[in-house]
XYZ file of C-alpha atoms in Angstrom:
565
model
C -1.744 281.283 71.488
C -0.934 284.868 70.391
C 1.351 285.817 67.625
C 4.055 287.151 70.033
C 4.108 283.768 71.613
C 4.403 281.981 68.464
C 7.274 284.064 67.229
C 8.963 283.460 70.429
C 8.551 279.734 70.208
C 9.789 279.824 66.619
C 12.904 281.721 67.623
C 13.712 279.307 70.271
C 13.358 276.183 67.944
C 15.574 278.172 65.227
C 18.141 278.758 67.881
C 18.127 275.138 69.044
C 18.246 273.931 65.479
C 21.105 276.146 64.645
C 23.059 275.018 67.779
C 22.680 271.330 66.941
C 23.105 271.676 63.259
C 26.443 273.767 63.265
C 28.572 270.964 65.206
C 26.952 268.250 62.978
C 27.741 270.162 59.699
C 31.267 270.989 60.911
C 32.100 267.365 61.861
C 30.319 265.582 59.054
C 30.817 267.930 56.161
C 33.672 270.260 56.802
C 36.047 267.824 58.548
C 39.036 266.789 56.526
C 41.420 264.187 57.843
C 44.997 264.275 56.390
C 47.037 261.253 56.791
C 50.665 261.141 57.681
C 53.047 261.928 54.637
C 50.229 263.718 52.856
C 49.232 267.318 52.407
C 46.192 269.444 51.035
C 46.358 271.781 48.092
C 43.236 274.177 48.946
C 41.293 276.057 46.095
C 39.198 279.040 47.029
C 35.775 279.481 45.315
C 35.359 282.947 46.092
C 37.576 286.098 46.098
C 39.236 288.558 43.664
C 40.086 287.303 40.304
C 43.581 286.253 39.632
C 46.092 288.681 37.804
C 46.644 288.087 34.204
C 48.805 285.064 33.512
C 48.785 283.913 37.133
C 48.254 280.202 37.910
C 48.062 280.174 41.684
C 46.517 282.977 44.018
C 49.162 285.548 45.315
C 47.461 285.565 48.722
C 44.253 284.387 50.508
C 42.148 287.139 49.227
C 42.189 285.832 45.666
C 40.087 282.873 44.463
C 41.837 279.786 42.843
C 44.558 277.639 44.017
C 46.275 278.716 47.105
C 50.044 278.739 47.494
C 49.953 277.771 51.163
C 49.440 274.020 51.628
C 47.758 272.224 54.625
C 49.958 269.875 56.652
C 48.921 266.468 57.896
C 46.220 266.330 60.535
C 42.668 267.469 60.942
C 41.252 270.602 59.127
C 37.833 272.051 58.709
C 36.974 273.333 55.078
C 33.604 274.697 54.118
C 32.789 272.927 50.879
C 30.861 276.006 49.718
C 33.855 278.171 49.998
C 36.913 275.759 49.284
C 37.793 272.620 47.305
C 41.020 270.541 48.083
C 43.291 268.013 46.633
C 45.385 265.557 48.610
C 48.947 264.806 47.377
C 51.750 262.871 48.859
C 54.877 264.749 50.236
C 58.118 264.795 48.227
C 60.870 262.380 49.651
C 64.383 263.174 48.857
C 66.618 260.259 49.609
C 70.142 260.268 51.022
C 72.986 261.333 48.349
C 70.289 262.971 46.319
C 68.655 266.414 45.995
C 65.601 267.932 44.372
C 65.739 270.498 41.441
C 62.774 272.755 41.421
C 61.131 274.584 38.389
C 58.911 277.380 39.492
C 55.724 277.222 37.281
C 53.838 280.161 38.797
C 55.305 283.779 38.987
C 56.323 286.656 37.072
C 58.253 286.147 33.611
C 61.975 286.784 33.644
C 62.448 290.323 32.226
C 63.734 290.784 28.751
C 66.870 292.547 29.938
C 67.985 289.731 31.940
C 67.424 287.363 29.097
C 69.379 289.496 26.708
C 72.315 289.213 29.369
C 71.991 285.489 29.184
C 70.423 285.035 32.613
C 67.724 282.573 32.367
C 67.587 281.375 36.117
C 64.722 282.229 38.199
C 65.331 284.771 40.955
C 63.704 284.568 44.320
C 64.137 282.009 47.057
C 62.230 278.695 47.526
C 59.156 279.540 49.714
C 57.193 276.512 50.497
C 55.197 278.187 53.256
C 53.926 281.108 51.062
C 55.232 283.760 53.365
C 56.880 286.005 50.600
C 55.518 287.066 47.344
C 56.173 284.561 44.325
C 59.446 284.911 42.508
C 60.175 284.536 38.711
C 59.233 281.439 36.609
C 61.911 279.049 35.623
C 64.632 276.964 36.960
C 65.784 277.707 40.429
C 69.445 277.348 41.199
C 68.899 276.469 44.798
C 68.165 272.788 45.445
C 66.594 270.886 48.207
C 68.731 268.338 50.216
C 67.620 264.967 51.610
C 64.331 265.093 53.763
C 60.625 265.512 53.175
C 58.916 268.451 51.651
C 55.259 269.654 50.973
C 55.653 271.244 47.537
C 52.518 272.590 45.871
C 52.455 270.757 42.432
C 50.624 273.794 40.918
C 53.638 276.167 41.651
C 56.663 273.938 41.645
C 57.882 271.013 39.617
C 60.365 268.782 41.288
C 63.024 266.484 39.902
C 65.184 264.183 42.037
C 68.770 264.080 40.883
C 71.844 262.282 42.349
C 74.383 264.338 44.322
C 78.018 264.383 43.025
C 80.417 262.408 45.075
C 84.045 263.374 45.164
C 86.299 260.826 46.598
C 89.179 261.608 49.035
C 91.642 261.012 46.213
C 89.790 263.181 43.773
C 89.072 266.782 43.022
C 86.049 268.325 41.213
C 86.111 270.292 38.140
C 83.310 272.764 38.114
C 81.625 273.708 34.997
C 78.964 276.531 35.066
C 76.300 276.264 32.371
C 74.737 279.656 33.042
C 76.567 282.874 33.783
C 78.304 285.835 32.276
C 79.833 285.630 28.841
C 83.580 285.223 29.099
C 85.631 287.810 27.194
C 87.295 286.933 24.067
C 90.779 288.385 24.890
C 91.191 286.394 28.269
C 94.606 285.131 29.136
C 93.846 281.429 29.535
C 91.721 280.161 26.675
C 90.799 277.041 28.528
C 89.383 278.060 31.880
C 87.265 281.107 32.794
C 86.968 283.287 35.758
C 84.708 282.526 38.600
C 81.059 283.492 37.796
C 81.758 283.193 34.096
C 80.155 280.611 31.997
C 82.494 277.589 31.326
C 85.135 275.454 33.215
C 85.969 277.365 36.643
C 89.316 277.988 37.695
C 88.594 276.882 41.364
C 88.599 273.237 42.046
C 85.896 271.511 44.183
C 87.151 269.500 47.228
C 86.287 265.995 48.143
C 82.871 265.340 49.739
C 79.056 265.209 48.794
C 77.939 268.106 46.642
C 74.275 268.940 46.407
C 74.110 270.928 42.953
C 71.601 271.666 40.273
C 72.759 269.880 37.157
C 70.965 272.262 34.761
C 73.215 275.053 36.445
C 76.357 273.499 37.523
C 78.202 270.402 36.589
C 81.002 268.846 38.603
C 83.394 266.257 37.074
C 85.651 264.170 39.277
C 89.342 263.986 38.211
C 91.476 261.374 39.913
C 94.687 262.879 41.530
C 96.076 259.562 42.813
C 99.632 258.343 42.103
C 99.531 255.919 38.934
C 102.219 253.455 38.064
C 102.516 252.457 34.378
C 104.894 250.059 32.604
C 105.812 250.803 28.837
C 106.997 247.784 26.727
C 106.583 249.427 23.369
C 109.448 252.154 23.508
C 112.471 251.429 21.405
C 115.573 253.335 20.295
C 118.663 252.927 18.158
C 122.097 252.805 19.802
C 125.263 254.314 18.715
C 126.625 251.117 17.263
C 123.365 250.227 15.265
C 121.447 248.096 17.585
C 117.722 248.420 18.370
C 117.085 248.399 22.194
C 113.586 247.967 23.782
C 113.846 248.889 27.334
C 111.166 248.303 30.146
C 110.153 251.895 31.098
C 108.350 252.340 34.436
C 106.545 255.665 35.044
C 104.815 256.906 38.066
C 102.705 260.160 37.759
C 99.771 261.847 39.012
C 97.399 265.000 38.168
C 98.404 268.253 39.990
C 95.158 269.099 41.642
C 95.563 272.827 41.053
C 95.786 272.260 37.292
C 93.086 269.706 37.044
C 90.659 272.066 35.292
C 92.959 273.065 32.687
C 94.093 269.564 32.004
C 90.514 268.414 31.976
C 89.532 270.953 29.302
C 92.613 270.006 27.031
C 92.083 266.215 27.171
C 88.457 265.581 27.826
C 86.275 263.718 25.387
C 82.303 264.261 25.430
C 82.879 265.810 29.062
C 84.732 262.909 30.353
C 88.584 262.542 31.272
C 89.419 258.808 30.855
C 92.243 257.983 33.377
C 92.254 254.168 33.731
C 95.675 252.754 32.968
C 95.524 249.176 34.354
C 95.645 247.187 30.841
C 97.504 247.960 27.612
C 94.049 248.814 25.999
C 93.239 251.202 28.861
C 96.672 252.861 28.378
C 95.898 253.405 24.690
C 92.600 255.173 25.693
C 94.161 257.270 28.250
C 94.775 260.784 26.831
C 97.250 261.673 29.685
C 99.534 258.963 28.692
C 99.013 259.061 24.752
C 99.152 262.824 24.465
C 101.559 264.075 27.092
C 103.639 261.423 29.078
C 104.385 258.870 26.323
C 105.487 261.232 23.363
C 107.766 263.077 25.694
C 109.331 260.067 27.134
C 109.883 258.419 23.669
C 111.449 261.466 22.277
C 113.992 261.817 25.032
C 114.592 258.122 25.235
C 115.626 258.205 21.613
C 117.836 261.130 22.104
C 119.733 259.876 25.235
C 119.772 256.242 24.078
C 121.711 257.077 20.900
C 124.570 258.380 22.858
C 125.454 254.968 24.176
C 126.557 251.503 22.721
C 124.287 248.400 22.938
C 126.666 246.573 25.282
C 126.277 249.328 27.884
C 122.645 248.492 28.127
C 122.958 244.848 27.975
C 125.734 244.246 30.412
C 125.103 244.605 34.178
C 125.856 247.988 36.062
C 129.449 248.211 36.641
C 131.082 250.159 39.528
C 134.691 249.929 38.375
C 136.930 252.833 39.293
C 138.383 254.700 36.328
C 140.568 257.722 36.098
C 137.805 260.162 36.076
C 135.719 258.425 38.725
C 133.085 255.680 38.950
C 131.767 254.340 35.602
C 128.309 255.778 34.816
C 125.407 253.326 34.295
C 123.676 254.415 31.083
C 120.240 253.317 32.274
C 120.746 255.428 35.420
C 121.968 258.398 33.233
C 119.114 258.053 31.012
C 116.743 258.081 34.166
C 118.197 261.240 35.383
C 117.885 262.932 31.845
C 114.310 261.872 31.628
C 113.390 263.241 34.910
C 115.372 266.481 34.281
C 113.724 267.055 30.890
C 110.396 265.400 30.941
C 109.121 266.440 34.346
C 109.173 270.174 33.657
C 107.164 269.568 30.375
C 104.622 267.562 32.185
C 104.320 269.967 34.993
C 103.325 272.700 32.612
C 100.240 270.973 31.439
C 99.245 269.641 34.979
C 100.946 266.282 35.310
C 103.503 265.474 37.991
C 106.114 263.021 37.049
C 107.326 261.468 40.180
C 109.527 258.688 39.003
C 110.968 257.148 35.774
C 112.888 253.948 35.747
C 114.537 252.299 32.746
C 114.528 248.561 33.182
C 116.026 245.427 31.689
C 116.318 245.446 27.911
C 114.139 243.033 25.798
C 116.396 240.594 23.961
C 116.303 239.644 20.116
C 118.779 237.310 18.173
C 121.343 240.045 17.411
C 121.272 241.313 21.023
C 121.370 237.549 22.244
C 124.833 237.058 20.452
C 125.952 240.361 21.734
C 124.987 239.634 25.057
C 126.601 236.087 25.091
C 129.949 237.896 24.204
C 129.403 240.430 26.755
C 128.827 237.777 29.399
C 132.107 235.882 28.389
C 133.899 239.134 28.521
C 132.259 240.117 31.995
C 133.121 236.553 33.267
C 136.710 236.848 32.421
C 136.609 240.375 33.984
C 135.106 239.071 37.080
C 137.439 236.154 37.307
C 140.499 238.323 37.002
C 139.117 240.767 39.456
C 138.398 237.821 41.864
C 142.018 236.713 41.497
C 143.144 240.264 42.250
C 140.829 240.489 45.166
C 142.185 237.100 46.554
C 145.815 238.259 46.125
C 145.003 241.537 48.058
C 143.111 239.519 50.563
C 146.184 237.112 51.103
C 148.619 240.060 51.530
C 146.102 241.631 53.885
C 145.819 238.365 55.765
C 149.613 238.042 56.001
C 149.898 241.745 57.402
C 147.100 240.913 59.677
C 148.808 237.703 61.060
C 152.262 239.722 61.366
C 150.377 242.548 63.201
C 148.480 240.005 65.376
C 151.858 238.158 66.384
C 153.425 241.611 67.175
C 150.337 242.451 69.228
C 150.465 239.263 71.117
C 154.240 239.659 71.833
C 153.538 243.173 72.909
C 150.543 241.993 75.036
C 152.789 239.333 76.748
C 155.492 241.794 77.505
C 153.123 244.254 78.863
C 151.366 241.455 80.961
C 154.893 240.494 82.418
C 156.011 243.934 83.084
C 152.581 244.491 84.836
C 152.722 241.291 87.041
C 156.479 242.195 87.992
C 155.237 245.616 88.923
C 152.222 244.125 90.835
C 154.608 241.695 92.669
C 156.912 244.525 93.690
C 154.045 246.480 94.940
C 152.606 243.374 96.567
C 155.940 242.522 98.513
C 156.268 246.268 99.501
C 152.731 246.239 100.860
C 153.411 242.792 102.683
C 156.679 244.087 104.303
C 154.830 247.227 105.516
C 151.876 245.180 106.742
C 154.333 242.631 108.626
C 156.289 245.499 110.145
C 153.290 247.317 111.060
C 151.930 244.133 112.570
C 155.138 243.353 114.547
C 155.184 246.886 115.908
C 151.687 246.521 116.938
C 152.270 243.302 118.572
C 155.354 244.705 120.412
C 153.400 247.650 121.571
C 150.472 245.376 122.709
C 152.942 243.073 124.602
C 154.607 246.232 126.410
C 150.968 247.351 127.147
C 150.099 243.988 128.665
C 153.405 243.814 130.626
C 152.576 247.285 132.171
C 149.034 246.055 132.940
C 150.383 242.838 134.511
C 152.822 244.785 136.543
C 149.896 247.059 137.609
C 147.757 244.168 138.362
C 150.460 242.409 140.454
C 151.168 245.511 142.354
C 147.256 245.911 142.843
C 147.067 242.282 144.085
C 149.915 242.735 146.454
C 148.373 245.914 147.585
C 144.967 244.251 148.109
C 146.682 241.041 149.886
C 148.595 243.367 152.245
C 145.409 245.346 152.961
C 143.436 241.938 153.544
C 146.357 240.720 155.858
C 146.309 244.008 157.766
C 142.426 243.541 158.025
C 142.841 239.976 159.188
C 145.635 240.915 161.497
C 143.578 243.681 162.988
C 140.532 241.368 163.342
C 142.767 238.861 165.062
C 144.233 241.450 167.384
C 140.596 242.664 168.224
C 139.463 239.130 168.870
C 142.664 238.458 170.859
C 142.138 241.631 172.700
C 138.374 240.726 173.373
C 139.485 237.236 174.536
C 142.151 238.838 176.712
C 139.761 241.124 178.271
C 137.233 238.314 178.941
C 140.091 236.116 180.390
C 141.251 238.986 182.566
C 137.764 239.062 184.094
C 138.352 235.663 185.674
C 140.959 234.464 188.071
C 142.565 232.165 185.532
C 142.057 230.919 182.005
C 140.720 227.845 183.426
C 137.908 229.533 185.159
C 137.132 231.246 181.738
C 136.797 227.756 179.979
C 134.946 226.279 182.847
C 132.384 229.304 182.590
C 131.949 228.763 178.887
C 131.339 224.931 179.423
C 128.919 225.536 182.120
C 127.159 228.399 180.105
C 126.663 225.719 177.360
C 125.275 223.015 180.095
C 123.192 225.350 182.032
C 119.984 225.238 179.631
C 120.114 221.487 179.552
C 120.510 221.009 183.357
C 117.690 223.477 183.848
C 115.501 221.603 181.630
C 116.448 218.104 183.370
C 116.121 219.355 186.842
C 113.289 221.790 186.482
C 110.818 219.822 188.663
C 113.322 217.924 190.858
C 113.811 219.184 194.318
C 115.917 216.142 195.566
C 119.405 216.716 197.062
C 120.906 215.308 193.906
C 119.234 218.222 192.032
C 120.320 220.614 194.490
C 123.853 219.439 194.024
C 123.612 220.652 190.472
C 121.473 223.906 191.237
C 124.619 225.840 191.427
C 125.547 224.868 187.777
C 121.939 225.770 186.549
C 122.600 229.401 186.341
C 126.105 230.273 185.472
C 127.114 233.869 186.191
C 128.588 235.896 183.605
C 131.746 236.277 185.676
C 132.714 237.296 189.044
C 132.187 240.695 190.236
C 132.795 242.449 193.442
C 129.030 242.872 194.140
C 127.961 239.508 193.185
C 129.778 236.240 193.901
C 128.739 232.775 193.000
C 127.047 230.580 195.615
C 129.354 227.677 194.634
C 132.628 228.255 192.881
C 134.651 225.885 191.141
C 137.113 225.839 193.944
C 134.429 224.864 196.460
C 133.286 221.982 194.334
C 135.574 219.108 194.606
C 134.181 217.362 191.626
C 136.026 217.861 188.177
C 134.333 218.121 184.966
C 134.536 214.447 184.189
C 133.171 213.565 187.523
C 130.213 215.991 186.870
C 129.503 214.610 183.657
C 129.456 211.067 185.112
C 127.047 212.366 187.795
C 124.778 213.730 185.066
C 124.767 210.311 183.414
C 123.952 208.562 186.574
C 121.023 210.821 187.160
C 119.677 210.481 183.575
C 120.058 206.776 183.466
C 117.436 205.898 186.158
C 115.061 208.229 184.548
C 115.486 206.786 181.190
C 114.976 203.368 182.635
C 111.858 204.419 184.483
C 110.609 205.933 181.201
C 111.149 202.713 179.400
C 109.278 200.781 182.110
């Protein structure tokens, strides 16, 4: 084999080896599988040297730890060029946030440090798409979720979010910022952006803040009701009164920052007041509300006698008007004087009530005397009320009797008027009824006369018709009779006309002399006429009608007898 052939074979085997080796190398050596909820931090072995003081590579051209991390999945990394570390992702739970400290980047300038600015500038860039920012604490936080944070560039700390409930407001305290001026108007709070307690309150809700930069303290603005039993004051007559004072108050939301600065201890404003021990620790009550109420209660209570606070409230009418209840008067004075003072410091006093006085031996004796006097007064007033009631009842009965009498009189007059009206209406109705009946009778009489006249006229017409019909019949009969020699001939003609069909039927097949005797009567003529005369007339026949009938019977009887045989 020549050298050229050997070279070709070697090249072919080399190509085949490379083709087979590269996939095996990538799959077995370079392949890196990243499980879910994990990521890779890649370190480049070759490239430009890092700048002085740099911890991570600014971009992919530098060797060292790369800023950009690789997410879960399959990656191919050449171990000759890269090394890697596998880290779990950062989980930020609900109601929490992550505070980041950037470990890699440029230093904060000395000018900013001189101005008191120690927060790192530059946004959080987890995808390494922008140049790295400054080192230090980052004001921006990460909310709930999952994040792939390069541990060589950032350090993360999970902190709880601040919850401000619906009946609360938040007082915002800025730990970093501009130094407030010394000659500011309000020495307790600062303007927005200055370091200290901010003027603007934070509304209710969940707030994700950096506790190293900002602090939010919840302040309760609900209405609280407190009962004080340790307030006492001397009366004008030398007794000591211990009233039961009930107070309802709440914090004014707009003044919560100022109130918080004045009364907080160790950064906390204690507002619980359910028990006497809580009330003693509550600075709002002990430093603001209670001192004002005690002072004005002493001033107003010393203007009255003890019996005015022990006896029950009276509503007697005096010359100047209703008597004044000292407890109510004290309540009005407390509201008028204490409420404005509380409002100046941020407390809204909604209600003050001075209740029943706590008794002691001296007050018990005074109270017994007051009760006896009050009982006597009540009895006297009750008797006066009874007398007044009896007088009013007598007046009422008299008025009632007069009213009943007046009612009866009015009812009688009303019934009389109604009877008159009813009688008049009945008279009018009867008169109208009789007139209607008279008119109806006259109408019926006229109708009867007309019907009688019509009946008479109809009868006369019917009589005339009958008479005309009779005259026509008589005329017809007269005409018929006049066609015969005499009326007897006319009657004989009609008799023979009735007998002719019967005789014809009897002697239809008989040619005897007897039958010939009756042949003349078998065809009666309608009447004598000049042109036609009967063959045998009645005058020529000697037999009469009875005789002829007997002859017929004689003829019929033999035939009937022969038929029976």
